GROMACS .gro file of C-alpha atoms in nm:
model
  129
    1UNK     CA    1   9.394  -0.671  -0.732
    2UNK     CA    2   9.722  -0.526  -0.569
    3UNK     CA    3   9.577  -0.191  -0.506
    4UNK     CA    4   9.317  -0.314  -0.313
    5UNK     CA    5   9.487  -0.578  -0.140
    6UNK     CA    6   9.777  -0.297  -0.064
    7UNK     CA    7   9.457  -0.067   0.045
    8UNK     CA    8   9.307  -0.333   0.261
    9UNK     CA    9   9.617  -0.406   0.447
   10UNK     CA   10   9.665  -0.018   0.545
   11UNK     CA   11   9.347  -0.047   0.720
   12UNK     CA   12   9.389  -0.394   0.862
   13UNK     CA   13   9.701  -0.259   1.026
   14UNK     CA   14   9.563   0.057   1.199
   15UNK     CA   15   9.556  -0.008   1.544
   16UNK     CA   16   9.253   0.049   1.731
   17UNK     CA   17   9.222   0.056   2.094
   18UNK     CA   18   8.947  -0.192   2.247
   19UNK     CA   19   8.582  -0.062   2.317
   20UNK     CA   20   8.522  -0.011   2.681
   21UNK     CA   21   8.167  -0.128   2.839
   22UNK     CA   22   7.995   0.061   3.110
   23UNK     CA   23   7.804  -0.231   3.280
   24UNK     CA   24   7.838  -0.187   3.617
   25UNK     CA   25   7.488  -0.407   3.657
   26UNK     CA   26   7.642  -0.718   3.458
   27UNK     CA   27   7.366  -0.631   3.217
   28UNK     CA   28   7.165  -0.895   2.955
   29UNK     CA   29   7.112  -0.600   2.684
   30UNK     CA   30   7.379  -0.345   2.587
   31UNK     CA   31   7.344   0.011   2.418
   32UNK     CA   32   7.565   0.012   2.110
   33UNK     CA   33   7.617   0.387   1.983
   34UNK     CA   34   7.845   0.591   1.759
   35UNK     CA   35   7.869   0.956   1.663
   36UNK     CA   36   7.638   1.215   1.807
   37UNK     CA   37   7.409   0.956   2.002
   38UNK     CA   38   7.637   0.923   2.255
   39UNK     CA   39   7.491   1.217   2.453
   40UNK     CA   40   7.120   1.109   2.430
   41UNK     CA   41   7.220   0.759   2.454
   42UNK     CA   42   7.440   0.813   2.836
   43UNK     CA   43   7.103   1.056   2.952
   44UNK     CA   44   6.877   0.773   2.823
   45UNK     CA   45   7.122   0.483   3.009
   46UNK     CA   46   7.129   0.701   3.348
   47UNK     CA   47   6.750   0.719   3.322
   48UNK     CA   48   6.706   0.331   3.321
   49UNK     CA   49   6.970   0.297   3.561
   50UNK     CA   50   6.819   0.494   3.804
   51UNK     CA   51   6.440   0.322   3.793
   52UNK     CA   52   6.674   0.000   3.829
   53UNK     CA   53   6.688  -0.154   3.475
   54UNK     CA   54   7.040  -0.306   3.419
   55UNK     CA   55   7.177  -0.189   3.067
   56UNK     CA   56   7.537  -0.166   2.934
   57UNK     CA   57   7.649   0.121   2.712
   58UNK     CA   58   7.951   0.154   2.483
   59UNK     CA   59   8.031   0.393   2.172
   60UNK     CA   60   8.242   0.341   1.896
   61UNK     CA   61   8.468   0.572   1.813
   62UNK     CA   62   8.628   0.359   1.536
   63UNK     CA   63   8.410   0.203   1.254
   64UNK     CA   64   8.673   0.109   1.025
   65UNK     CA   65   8.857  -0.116   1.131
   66UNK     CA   66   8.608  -0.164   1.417
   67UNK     CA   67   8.826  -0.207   1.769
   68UNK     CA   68   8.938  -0.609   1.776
   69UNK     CA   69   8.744  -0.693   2.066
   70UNK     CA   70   8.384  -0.577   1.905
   71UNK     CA   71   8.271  -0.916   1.845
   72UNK     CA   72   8.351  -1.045   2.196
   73UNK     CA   73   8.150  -0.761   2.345
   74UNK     CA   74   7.864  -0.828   2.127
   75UNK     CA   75   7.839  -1.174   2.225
   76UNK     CA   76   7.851  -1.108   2.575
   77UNK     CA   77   7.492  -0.949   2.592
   78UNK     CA   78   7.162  -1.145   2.500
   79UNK     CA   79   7.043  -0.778   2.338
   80UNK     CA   80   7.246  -0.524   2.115
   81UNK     CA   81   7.057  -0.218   2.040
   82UNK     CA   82   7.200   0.036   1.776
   83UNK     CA   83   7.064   0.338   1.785
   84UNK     CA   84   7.075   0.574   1.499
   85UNK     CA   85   7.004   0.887   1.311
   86UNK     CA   86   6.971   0.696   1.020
   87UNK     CA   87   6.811   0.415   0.832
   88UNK     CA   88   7.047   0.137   1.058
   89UNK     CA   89   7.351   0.102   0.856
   90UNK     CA   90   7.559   0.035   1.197
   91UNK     CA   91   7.333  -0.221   1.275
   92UNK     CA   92   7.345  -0.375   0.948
   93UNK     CA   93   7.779  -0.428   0.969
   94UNK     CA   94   7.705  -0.555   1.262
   95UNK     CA   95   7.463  -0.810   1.163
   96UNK     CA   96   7.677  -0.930   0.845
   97UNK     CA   97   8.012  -0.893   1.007
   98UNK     CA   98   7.957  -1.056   1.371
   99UNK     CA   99   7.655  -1.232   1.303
  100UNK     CA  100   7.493  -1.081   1.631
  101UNK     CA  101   7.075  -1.024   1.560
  102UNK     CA  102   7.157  -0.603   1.628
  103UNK     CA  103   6.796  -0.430   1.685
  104UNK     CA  104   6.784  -0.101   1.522
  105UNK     CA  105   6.642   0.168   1.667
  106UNK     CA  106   6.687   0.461   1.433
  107UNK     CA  107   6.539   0.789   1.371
  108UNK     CA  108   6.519   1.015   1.031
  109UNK     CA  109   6.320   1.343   1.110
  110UNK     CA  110   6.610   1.581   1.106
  111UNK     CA  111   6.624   1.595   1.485
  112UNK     CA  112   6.807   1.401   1.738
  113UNK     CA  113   6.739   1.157   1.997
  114UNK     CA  114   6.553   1.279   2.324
  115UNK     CA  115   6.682   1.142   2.607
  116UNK     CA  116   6.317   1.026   2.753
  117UNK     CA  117   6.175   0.898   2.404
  118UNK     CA  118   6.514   0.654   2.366
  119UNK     CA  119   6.515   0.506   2.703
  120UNK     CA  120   6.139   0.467   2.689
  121UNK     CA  121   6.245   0.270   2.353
  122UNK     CA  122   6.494   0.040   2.539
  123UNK     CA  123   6.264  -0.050   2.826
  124UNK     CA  124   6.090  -0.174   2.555
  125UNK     CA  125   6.345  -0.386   2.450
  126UNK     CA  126   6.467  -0.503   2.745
  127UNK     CA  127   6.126  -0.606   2.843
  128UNK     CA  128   6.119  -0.812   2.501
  129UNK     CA  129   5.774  -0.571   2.362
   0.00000   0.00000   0.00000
């Protein structure tokens, strides 16, 4: 029980700086990302942006602890999307942890995210299809 209290307390002390939103729209759904989505995620924001959907984009750079403010964020938008290249376990902390209804969109074939496929997937959801 000490161990693992001592252990827990290490991480609860790191200090994390806050997650930064790019929303310059004031946007209902934001882009959650981590790791190497954040490339296909900005092309796939950009895209939207420029045919005039408003979407907000940040990327963790921290998962444990997650920065303070993550649940604040989340709560700001009517729409998370997590996209992955993997079976959604982002999505699935951030269910249980900030009760926030995260939609996955993740992808398994060994290749990553194309810029055009992904924002084709969040027109989708920002259209509610």
């Amino acid at each position: 029980d000490l161990m693992v209290r001592t252990r827990q307390a290490k991480i609860d002390g790191i200090t994390v700086p806050d997650l930064t939103v790019d929303d310059p729209h004031h946007a209902h759904t934001l882009v959650l990302g981590w790791g190497s989505t954040y490339g296909p995620i900005t092309a796939a924001v950009r895209q939207l942006r420029a045919d005039g959907e408003p979407i907000a984009q940040a990327h963790l750079r921290h998962l444990n602890p997650f920065p303070r403010n993550l649940g604040t964020v989340l709560k700001a938008y009517d729409k998370v999307v997590v996209p992955e290249m993997n079976l959604g376990q982002l999505a699935l902390l951030i269910r249980a942890k900030y009760l926030v209804d995260a939609l996955s969109c993740t992808q398994v074939d060994g290749t990553p995210f194309k810029a055009a496929q992904l924002a084709h997937s969040l027109r989708e959801t920002i259209r509610g299809n």
